[in-house]
Tab-separated table of C-alpha atoms in Angstrom:
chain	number	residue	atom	x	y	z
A	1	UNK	CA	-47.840	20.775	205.105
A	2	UNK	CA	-45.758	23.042	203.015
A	3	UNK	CA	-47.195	23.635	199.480
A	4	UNK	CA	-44.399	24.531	196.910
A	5	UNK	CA	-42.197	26.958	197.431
A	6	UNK	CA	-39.920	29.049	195.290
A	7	UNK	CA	-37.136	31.464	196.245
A	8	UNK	CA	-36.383	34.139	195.414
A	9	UNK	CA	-39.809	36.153	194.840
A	10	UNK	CA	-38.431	39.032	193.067
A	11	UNK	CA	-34.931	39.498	191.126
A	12	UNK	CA	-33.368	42.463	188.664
A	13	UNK	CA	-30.458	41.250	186.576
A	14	UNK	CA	-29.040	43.018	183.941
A	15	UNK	CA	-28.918	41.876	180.512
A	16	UNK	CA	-26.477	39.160	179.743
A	17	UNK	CA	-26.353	38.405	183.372
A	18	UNK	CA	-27.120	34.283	184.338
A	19	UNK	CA	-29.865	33.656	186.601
A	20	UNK	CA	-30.355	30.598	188.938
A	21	UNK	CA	-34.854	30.508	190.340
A	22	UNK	CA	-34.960	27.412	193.461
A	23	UNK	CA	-38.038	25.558	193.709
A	24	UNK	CA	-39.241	23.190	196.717
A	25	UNK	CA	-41.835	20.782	195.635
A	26	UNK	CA	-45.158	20.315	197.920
A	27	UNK	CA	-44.382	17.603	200.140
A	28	UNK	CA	-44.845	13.998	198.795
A	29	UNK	CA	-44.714	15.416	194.913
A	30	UNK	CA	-41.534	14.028	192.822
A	31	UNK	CA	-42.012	15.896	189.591
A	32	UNK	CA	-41.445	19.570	189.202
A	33	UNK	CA	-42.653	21.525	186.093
A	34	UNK	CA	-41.334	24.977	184.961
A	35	UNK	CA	-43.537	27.789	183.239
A	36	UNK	CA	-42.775	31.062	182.487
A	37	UNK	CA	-45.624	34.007	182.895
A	38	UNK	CA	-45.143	36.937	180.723
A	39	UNK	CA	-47.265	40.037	181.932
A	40	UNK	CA	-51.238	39.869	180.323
A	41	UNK	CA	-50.429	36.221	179.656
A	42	UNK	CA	-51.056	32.782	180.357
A	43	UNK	CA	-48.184	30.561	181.780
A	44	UNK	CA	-45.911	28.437	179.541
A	45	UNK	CA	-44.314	25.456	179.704
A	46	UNK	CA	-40.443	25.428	180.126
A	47	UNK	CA	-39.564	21.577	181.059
A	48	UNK	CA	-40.669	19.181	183.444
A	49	UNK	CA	-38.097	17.101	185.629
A	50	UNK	CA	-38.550	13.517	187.020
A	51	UNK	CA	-35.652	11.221	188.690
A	52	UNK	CA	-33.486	14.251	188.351
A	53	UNK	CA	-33.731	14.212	184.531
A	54	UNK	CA	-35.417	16.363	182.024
A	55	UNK	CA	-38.672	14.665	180.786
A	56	UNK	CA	-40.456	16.865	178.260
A	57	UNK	CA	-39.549	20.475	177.243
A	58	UNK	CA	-41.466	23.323	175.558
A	59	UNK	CA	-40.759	25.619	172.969
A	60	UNK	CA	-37.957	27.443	174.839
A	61	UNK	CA	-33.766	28.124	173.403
A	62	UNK	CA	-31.384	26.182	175.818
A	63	UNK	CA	-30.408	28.752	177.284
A	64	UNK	CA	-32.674	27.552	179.483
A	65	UNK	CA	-31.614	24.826	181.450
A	66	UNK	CA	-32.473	23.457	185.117
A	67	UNK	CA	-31.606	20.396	187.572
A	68	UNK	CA	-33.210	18.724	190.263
A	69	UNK	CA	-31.626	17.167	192.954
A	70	UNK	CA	-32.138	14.155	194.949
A	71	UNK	CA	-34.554	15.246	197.241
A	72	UNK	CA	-37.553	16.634	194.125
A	73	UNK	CA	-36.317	20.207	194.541
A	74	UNK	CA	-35.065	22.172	191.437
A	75	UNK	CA	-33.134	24.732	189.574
A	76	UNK	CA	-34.084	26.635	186.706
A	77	UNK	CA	-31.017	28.636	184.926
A	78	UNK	CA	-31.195	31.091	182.152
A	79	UNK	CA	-27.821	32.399	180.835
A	80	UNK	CA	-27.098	35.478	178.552
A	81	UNK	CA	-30.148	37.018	179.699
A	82	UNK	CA	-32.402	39.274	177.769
A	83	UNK	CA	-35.020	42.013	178.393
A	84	UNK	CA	-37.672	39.730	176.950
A	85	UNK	CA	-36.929	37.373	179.517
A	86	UNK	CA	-38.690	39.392	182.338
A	87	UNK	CA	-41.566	37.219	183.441
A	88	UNK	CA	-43.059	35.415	186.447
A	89	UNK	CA	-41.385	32.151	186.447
A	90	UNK	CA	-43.680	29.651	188.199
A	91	UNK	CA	-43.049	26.187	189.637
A	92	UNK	CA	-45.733	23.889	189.970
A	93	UNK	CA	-44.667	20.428	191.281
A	94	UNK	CA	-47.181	16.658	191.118
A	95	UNK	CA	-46.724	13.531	191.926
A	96	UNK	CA	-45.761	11.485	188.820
A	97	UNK	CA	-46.780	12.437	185.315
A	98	UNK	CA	-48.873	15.069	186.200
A	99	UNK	CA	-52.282	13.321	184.994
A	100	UNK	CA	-54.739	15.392	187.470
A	101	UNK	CA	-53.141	18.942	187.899
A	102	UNK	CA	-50.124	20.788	189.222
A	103	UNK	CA	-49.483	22.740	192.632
A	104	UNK	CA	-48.323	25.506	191.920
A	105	UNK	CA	-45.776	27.843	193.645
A	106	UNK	CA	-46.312	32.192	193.788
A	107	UNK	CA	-43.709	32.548	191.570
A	108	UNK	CA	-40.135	34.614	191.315
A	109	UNK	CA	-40.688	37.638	189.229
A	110	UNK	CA	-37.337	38.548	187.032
A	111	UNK	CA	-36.729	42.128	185.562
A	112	UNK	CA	-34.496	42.251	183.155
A	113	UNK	CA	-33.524	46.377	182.774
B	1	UNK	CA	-46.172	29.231	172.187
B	2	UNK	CA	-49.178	27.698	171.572
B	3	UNK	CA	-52.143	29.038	174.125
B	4	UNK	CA	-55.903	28.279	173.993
B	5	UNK	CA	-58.394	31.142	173.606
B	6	UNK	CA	-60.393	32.549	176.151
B	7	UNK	CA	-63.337	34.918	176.496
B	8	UNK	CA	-64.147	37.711	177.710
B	9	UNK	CA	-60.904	38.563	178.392
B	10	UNK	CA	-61.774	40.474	180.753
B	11	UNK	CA	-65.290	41.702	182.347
B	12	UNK	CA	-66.797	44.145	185.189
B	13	UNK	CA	-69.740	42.665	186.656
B	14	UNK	CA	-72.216	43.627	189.845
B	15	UNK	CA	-71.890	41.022	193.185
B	16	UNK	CA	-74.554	38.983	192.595
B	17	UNK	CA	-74.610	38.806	189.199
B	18	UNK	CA	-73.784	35.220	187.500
B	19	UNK	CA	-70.489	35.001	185.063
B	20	UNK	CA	-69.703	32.924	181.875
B	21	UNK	CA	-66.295	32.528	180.491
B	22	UNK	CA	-65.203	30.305	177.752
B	23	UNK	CA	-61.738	28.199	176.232
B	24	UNK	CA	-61.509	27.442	172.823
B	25	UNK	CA	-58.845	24.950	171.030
B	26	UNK	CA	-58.110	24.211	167.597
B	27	UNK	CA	-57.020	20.758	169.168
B	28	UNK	CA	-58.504	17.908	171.116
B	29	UNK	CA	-57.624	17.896	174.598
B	30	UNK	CA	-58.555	14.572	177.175
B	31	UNK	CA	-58.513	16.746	179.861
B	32	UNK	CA	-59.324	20.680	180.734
B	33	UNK	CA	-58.796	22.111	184.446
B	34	UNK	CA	-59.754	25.275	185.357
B	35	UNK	CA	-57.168	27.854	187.831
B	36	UNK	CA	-57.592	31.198	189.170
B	37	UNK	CA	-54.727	33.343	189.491
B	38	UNK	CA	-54.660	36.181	192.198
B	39	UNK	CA	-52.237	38.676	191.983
B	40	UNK	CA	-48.533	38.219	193.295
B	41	UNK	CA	-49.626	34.210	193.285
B	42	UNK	CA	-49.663	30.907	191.284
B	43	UNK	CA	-52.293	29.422	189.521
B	44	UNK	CA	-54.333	27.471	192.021
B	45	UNK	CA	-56.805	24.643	190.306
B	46	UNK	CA	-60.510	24.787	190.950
B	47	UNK	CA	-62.134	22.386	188.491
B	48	UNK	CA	-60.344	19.334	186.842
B	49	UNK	CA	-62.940	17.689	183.676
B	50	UNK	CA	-61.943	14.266	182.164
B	51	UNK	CA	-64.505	13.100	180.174
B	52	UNK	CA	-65.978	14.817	176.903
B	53	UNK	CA	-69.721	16.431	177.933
B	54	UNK	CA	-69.301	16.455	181.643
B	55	UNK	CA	-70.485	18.708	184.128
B	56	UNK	CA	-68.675	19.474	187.342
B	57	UNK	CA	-69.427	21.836	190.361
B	58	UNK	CA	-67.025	23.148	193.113
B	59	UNK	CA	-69.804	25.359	195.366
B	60	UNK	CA	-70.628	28.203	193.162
B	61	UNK	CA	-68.675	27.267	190.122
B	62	UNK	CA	-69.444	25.198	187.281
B	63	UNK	CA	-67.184	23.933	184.635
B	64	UNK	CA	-68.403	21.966	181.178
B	65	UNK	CA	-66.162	20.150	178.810
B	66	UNK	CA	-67.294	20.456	175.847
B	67	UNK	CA	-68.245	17.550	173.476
B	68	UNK	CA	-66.349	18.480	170.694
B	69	UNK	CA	-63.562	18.256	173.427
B	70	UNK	CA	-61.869	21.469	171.810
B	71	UNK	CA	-63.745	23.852	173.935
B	72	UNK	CA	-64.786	24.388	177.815
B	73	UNK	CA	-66.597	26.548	179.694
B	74	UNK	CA	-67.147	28.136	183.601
B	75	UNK	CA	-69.759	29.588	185.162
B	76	UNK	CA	-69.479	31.428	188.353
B	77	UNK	CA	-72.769	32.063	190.100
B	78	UNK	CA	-73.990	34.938	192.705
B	79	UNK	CA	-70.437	36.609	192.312
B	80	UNK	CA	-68.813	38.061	195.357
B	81	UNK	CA	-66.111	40.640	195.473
B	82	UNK	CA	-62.963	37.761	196.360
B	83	UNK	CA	-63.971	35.736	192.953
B	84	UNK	CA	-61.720	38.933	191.832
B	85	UNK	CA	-58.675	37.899	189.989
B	86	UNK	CA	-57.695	36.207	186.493
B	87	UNK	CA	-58.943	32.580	185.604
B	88	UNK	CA	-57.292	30.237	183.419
B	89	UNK	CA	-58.265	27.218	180.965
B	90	UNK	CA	-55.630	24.523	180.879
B	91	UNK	CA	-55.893	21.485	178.445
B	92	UNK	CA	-53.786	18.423	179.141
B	93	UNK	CA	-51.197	16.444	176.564
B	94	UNK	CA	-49.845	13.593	176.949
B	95	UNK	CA	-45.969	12.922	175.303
B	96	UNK	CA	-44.642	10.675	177.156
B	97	UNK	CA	-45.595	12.993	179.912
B	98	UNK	CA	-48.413	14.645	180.952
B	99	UNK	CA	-48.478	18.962	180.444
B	100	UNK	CA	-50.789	21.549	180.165
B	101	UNK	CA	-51.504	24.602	178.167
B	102	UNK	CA	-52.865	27.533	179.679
B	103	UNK	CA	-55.485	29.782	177.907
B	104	UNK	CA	-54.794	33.489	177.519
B	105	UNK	CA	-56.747	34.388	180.720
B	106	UNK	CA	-59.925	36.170	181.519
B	107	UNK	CA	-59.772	39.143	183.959
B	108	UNK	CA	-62.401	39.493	186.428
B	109	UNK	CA	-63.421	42.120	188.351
B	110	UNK	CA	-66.417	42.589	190.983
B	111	UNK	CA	-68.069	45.629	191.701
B	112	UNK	CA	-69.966	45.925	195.357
């Protein structure tokens, strides 16, 4: 049983570049949450998608944006990227609202140079 | 964005030894899990708490949610060199949705 999966694991764009992370949810899960990780910190929250729309989103500009598709998975896109941006981005995926925890995937780490 | 405090952040200790780590909030939370990240890898939960004053074990670990229901705490007992890595506090809100803010981490390292 696959847990959640996220592709790719590492990425270097340059800055103003647009970036496009893939997440598969663990299997049976419908709701995928995004979080980025900067380095020394704690995750945190992007958005959170259920029935392929955006249902609560965190402190973060729009150009941030994501998707997810028929079948749970998702998209997270930044555009007009900047050095600051360089984090782990982590997908953790539930099943509904979330009420008793997240899955979460390893991660893509992005390096912005 | 907003993250809850946690200390030590970080501590060496000797295998064997017992470890304490605490989460602090300036708001209430109905909820506080506990995840331990290792490196190169997500979060991965080890103790959920729902109810203010409870006390819940997973093997070696202990986790408390405070009554105050701002605060939370883990204990780790008999360490062993692969409870390496960084643990996190999470408290749950509910908007609609349910999310979760992470604490700021506490580093732990073993020594054999």
């Amino acid at each position: 049983d696959a847990g959640v999966t996220q592709s790719p694991t590492h990425l270097i764009k340059t800055r103003g570049q647009q970036v496009t992370l893939r997440c598969s949810p663990k299997s049976g899960h419908d709701t995928v949450s995004w979080y980025q990780q900067a380095l020394g910190q704690g995750p945190q929250f992007i958005f959170q998608y259920y029935e392929e729309e955006e249902r609560q989103r965190g402190n973060f500009p729009d150009r941030f944006s994501g998707h997810q598709f028929p079948n749970y998975s998702s998209e997270l896109n930044v555009n007009a990227l900047l050095l600051g941006d360089s984090a782990l981005y982590l997908c953790a995926s539930s099943l509904g609202d979330g009420q008793y925890g997240y899955t979460f995937g390893s991660g893509t780490r992005l390096t912005v140079v | 964005g907003q993250q809850l405090n946690q200390s030590p952040q970080s501590m060496f200790i000797q295998e064997g030894e017992d470890v304490s780590m605490n989460c602090t909030s300036s708001s209430i939370f109905n909820t506080w899990l506990w995840y331990k990240q290792d490196p190169g890898e997500g979060p991965v939960l080890l103790i959920a708490l729902y109810k203010a004053g409870e006390l819940t074990s997973n093997g070696r670990l202990t986790a408390q949610f405070g009554i105050t229901r701002k605060d939370s705490f883990l204990n780790i007992s008999a360490s062993i060199p692969s409870d390496v890595g960084i643990y996190f506090c999470a408290g749950q809100t509910y908007s609609g949705t349910y999310k979760y803010i992470f604490g700021t981490g506490t580093r732990l390292k073993v020594l054999a």
